[in-house]
Coordinates of C-alpha atoms in Angstrom, one line a residue:
A1022 CA -262.1 52.2 -131.7
N1023 CA -258.8 52.2 -133.5
I1024 CA -258.6 49.7 -136.4
F1025 CA -255.3 48.0 -136.3
C1026 CA -255.4 45.7 -139.3
A1027 CA -257.3 45.0 -142.5
K1028 CA -257.0 42.0 -144.9
F1029 CA -258.7 41.1 -148.2
M1030 CA -260.0 37.5 -148.1
P1031 CA -258.2 35.3 -150.7
R1032 CA -260.2 34.7 -153.9
R1033 CA -263.0 36.9 -152.4
N1034 CA -261.7 40.4 -152.8
E1035 CA -265.1 41.9 -152.1
L1036 CA -264.6 40.8 -148.5
V1037 CA -262.4 42.7 -146.1
A1038 CA -261.7 41.5 -142.5
T1039 CA -260.7 44.1 -139.9
C1040 CA -259.7 44.0 -136.2
A1041 CA -259.9 46.9 -133.7
G1042 CA -259.1 48.2 -130.3
D1043 CA -262.6 47.4 -128.9
G1044 CA -261.8 43.7 -129.2
T1045 CA -264.1 43.0 -132.2
V1046 CA -263.3 41.4 -135.6
R1047 CA -265.5 42.4 -138.5
V1048 CA -265.9 41.4 -142.1
M1049 CA -267.3 43.9 -144.6
D1050 CA -268.8 43.1 -148.0
L1051 CA -267.6 46.0 -150.2
E1052 CA -269.8 45.1 -153.1
A1053 CA -273.0 44.9 -151.0
K1054 CA -271.8 47.7 -148.8
N1055 CA -272.8 46.0 -145.6
L1056 CA -271.4 44.3 -142.5
M1057 CA -271.2 40.6 -143.2
R1058 CA -269.9 39.3 -139.8
S1059 CA -269.1 40.8 -136.4
Y1060 CA -267.2 38.7 -133.8
A1061 CA -266.8 39.8 -130.2
S1062 CA -265.1 36.8 -128.6
N1063 CA -261.8 38.6 -127.6
Q1064 CA -261.3 40.1 -124.1
D1065 CA -258.8 42.8 -125.2
R1066 CA -257.6 44.7 -128.3
V1067 CA -257.2 42.6 -131.5
K1068 CA -254.0 43.7 -133.1
K1069 CA -253.3 41.7 -136.3
L1070 CA -255.0 39.3 -138.8
M1071 CA -253.6 36.5 -140.9
V1072 CA -255.1 34.9 -144.0
E1073 CA -254.1 31.7 -145.8
P1074 CA -253.5 31.9 -149.5
G1075 CA -256.2 29.9 -151.3
D1076 CA -258.6 29.8 -148.3
P1077 CA -261.5 32.2 -148.9
N1078 CA -263.3 31.2 -145.7
C1079 CA -260.9 31.2 -142.8
F1080 CA -258.7 33.8 -141.1
V1081 CA -256.8 34.1 -137.9
A1082 CA -256.6 37.0 -135.4
C1083 CA -254.1 37.6 -132.6
A1084 CA -254.9 39.8 -129.6
E1085 CA -253.6 41.4 -126.4
D1086 CA -255.6 38.8 -124.5
S1087 CA -252.8 36.3 -125.4
T1088 CA -254.9 34.3 -127.8
V1089 CA -254.7 33.3 -131.5
K1090 CA -258.2 32.6 -132.7
L1091 CA -259.5 31.0 -135.9
F1092 CA -262.7 32.4 -137.6
D1093 CA -264.7 30.7 -140.3
L1094 CA -267.0 32.7 -142.4
R1095 CA -269.2 29.7 -143.0
E1096 CA -270.2 29.9 -139.4
P1097 CA -272.7 32.5 -138.2
S1098 CA -271.4 35.3 -136.0
S1099 CA -273.3 33.9 -133.0
T1100 CA -271.1 30.8 -133.0
Y1101 CA -268.2 32.9 -131.7
G1102 CA -270.2 34.7 -129.1
R1103 CA -270.3 31.7 -126.8
S1104 CA -267.8 31.6 -124.0
N1105 CA -267.0 28.0 -124.6
V1106 CA -266.5 28.1 -128.4
S1107 CA -263.5 26.2 -129.5
N1108 CA -261.6 28.5 -131.9
N1109 CA -258.3 29.1 -130.1
L1110 CA -255.1 27.9 -131.8
A1111 CA -252.5 29.2 -129.5
F1112 CA -252.0 31.0 -126.2
M1113 CA -248.8 33.0 -125.5
H1114 CA -247.5 33.0 -121.9
Q1115 CA -244.3 33.6 -119.9
G1116 CA -243.4 30.0 -119.6
G1117 CA -241.4 28.5 -116.7
G1118 CA -244.5 27.4 -114.8
W1119 CA -246.0 30.9 -115.1
S1120 CA -249.5 30.5 -116.5
G1121 CA -250.3 34.1 -117.0
G1122 CA -250.7 35.2 -120.6
V1123 CA -248.8 38.0 -122.4
S1124 CA -250.0 40.4 -125.1
I1125 CA -249.6 39.3 -128.7
S1126 CA -249.0 42.2 -131.2
S1127 CA -248.1 40.5 -134.4
I1128 CA -248.6 37.3 -136.5
S1129 CA -247.4 36.1 -139.8
N1130 CA -247.4 32.9 -142.0
A1131 CA -245.5 31.6 -145.0
A1132 CA -247.3 31.8 -148.3
L1133 CA -245.7 28.5 -149.6
Q1134 CA -246.0 26.8 -146.2
P1135 CA -249.2 28.4 -144.7
H1136 CA -249.3 25.8 -142.0
L1137 CA -246.4 27.5 -140.4
F1138 CA -247.1 30.7 -138.5
A1139 CA -245.2 32.9 -136.1
I1140 CA -246.4 35.2 -133.3
A1141 CA -244.7 37.9 -131.3
G1142 CA -245.6 40.0 -128.3
D1143 CA -244.6 41.2 -124.9
I1144 CA -241.8 38.5 -124.4
P1145 CA -238.4 38.5 -126.1
S1146 CA -239.0 35.5 -128.3
I1147 CA -240.7 34.7 -131.6
W1148 CA -242.9 31.6 -131.3
L1149 CA -243.3 29.4 -134.3
F1150 CA -246.2 27.0 -134.6
D1151 CA -247.3 24.3 -137.1
K1152 CA -251.1 24.6 -137.5
R1153 CA -251.3 20.9 -138.5
K1154 CA -250.2 20.0 -135.0
L1155 CA -252.7 22.2 -133.2
S1156 CA -256.3 21.5 -132.2
L1157 CA -259.0 24.1 -131.7
Q1158 CA -259.7 24.7 -128.0
S1159 CA -261.9 26.9 -125.9
T1160 CA -260.3 29.8 -124.0
S1161 CA -260.4 28.0 -120.7
E1162 CA -258.9 24.8 -122.2
I1163 CA -256.0 26.5 -123.9
K1164 CA -255.1 28.6 -120.9
A1165 CA -255.0 25.4 -118.8
N1166 CA -252.9 23.5 -121.3
P1167 CA -251.3 25.8 -123.9
P1168 CA -249.6 24.2 -126.9
D1169 CA -245.8 24.5 -127.1
P1170 CA -244.3 26.2 -130.1
I1171 CA -242.2 24.1 -132.4
A1172 CA -239.3 26.6 -132.2
Q1173 CA -238.4 29.9 -130.6
F1174 CA -236.1 32.7 -131.8
R1175 CA -234.5 35.6 -130.1
P1176 CA -231.3 37.7 -130.4
K1177 CA -228.2 36.3 -128.8
D1178 CA -226.4 39.6 -128.2
P1179 CA -225.6 39.8 -124.4
E1180 CA -224.8 43.5 -124.8
K1181 CA -228.3 44.4 -126.0
P1182 CA -230.9 42.8 -123.7
V1183 CA -234.4 42.6 -125.2
R1184 CA -237.7 42.5 -123.3
R1185 CA -240.6 42.8 -125.9
M1186 CA -241.3 42.5 -129.6
T1187 CA -243.1 44.8 -131.9
G1188 CA -243.4 42.7 -135.1
V1189 CA -242.8 39.5 -136.9
C1190 CA -242.8 38.5 -140.6
M1191 CA -242.1 35.1 -142.3
S1192 CA -240.5 34.9 -145.7
F1193 CA -242.6 33.8 -148.7
C1194 CA -241.1 30.3 -148.8
G1195 CA -241.1 29.8 -145.0
R1196 CA -237.3 29.4 -144.6
R1197 CA -236.7 32.6 -142.7
V1198 CA -238.4 34.7 -140.1
V1199 CA -237.7 38.4 -139.3
G1200 CA -238.5 40.0 -135.9
T1201 CA -238.4 43.6 -134.6
W1202 CA -237.7 44.4 -131.0
S1203 CA -238.5 47.6 -129.1
E1204 CA -235.0 47.9 -127.7
N1205 CA -233.0 46.5 -130.6
E1206 CA -232.5 46.2 -134.3
I1207 CA -234.2 43.9 -136.7
W1208 CA -233.0 40.3 -136.6
H1209 CA -233.6 37.5 -139.0
F1210 CA -233.4 33.8 -138.3
D1211 CA -233.2 30.5 -140.3
I1212 CA -236.2 28.4 -139.6
N1213 CA -234.5 25.0 -140.1
T1214 CA -231.7 25.9 -137.7
G1215 CA -234.2 27.0 -135.1
L1216 CA -236.2 23.8 -135.5
A1217 CA -233.1 21.7 -135.0
E1218 CA -232.0 23.7 -131.9
H1219 CA -235.4 23.5 -130.4
R1220 CA -235.5 19.7 -130.9
K1221 CA -232.0 19.4 -129.3
R1222 CA -233.1 21.5 -126.3
R1223 CA -236.2 19.3 -125.8
R1224 CA -234.1 16.1 -125.9
T1225 CA -231.7 17.6 -123.3
L1226 CA -234.6 18.5 -121.0
K1227 CA -236.1 15.0 -121.3
M1228 CA -232.7 13.5 -120.4
E1229 CA -232.3 15.8 -117.4
R1230 CA -235.8 14.9 -116.2
R1231 CA -235.2 11.2 -116.6
K1232 CA -232.0 11.4 -114.6
K1233 CA -233.8 13.3 -111.8
A1234 CA -236.5 10.7 -111.7
E1235 CA -233.9 7.9 -111.4
R1236 CA -232.2 9.4 -108.4

């Protein structure tokens, strides 16, 4: 199967994590020249990996099955072979009451603020999450109640409609995020501005719901 991504584990450069089109995530020990871990908990192609600076044990994978999963090298491979294992951080979906998932093709975090990470896929928006506000869930749990992103970003050019994304990258300090769209140019966004706009939208929605409930 095609190998889509490879990452050295921080502070353990003898270990390389990979993800592939057969839905597996593997960790190789280059010094011992053997396969250290093999995880097959995804239902579709695994596209990108994310490591956290200073953490030699954990990494994150995003896949076309709409999930963002956390893997811990301190756990045996068999742990992630169970159908009810709780290692899902996020689930990307269409929103608006539509529960179906969408393919995730890219993930990125900020080196100085590694709790912040962004994902992108087959919808027009970048989704930003704060890992500190997420709890690990099983696949069935996260599909039933997916966590909301803390902000979303998309181009605001009405003359150039966008449908899907091809990549996302957060800046080193975590103040900016860059996205690429299949039908458009590269766009960059200010994180703080996006967070403020998202909070404003949520307050507006709450007020509208309150008014409807009072009628």
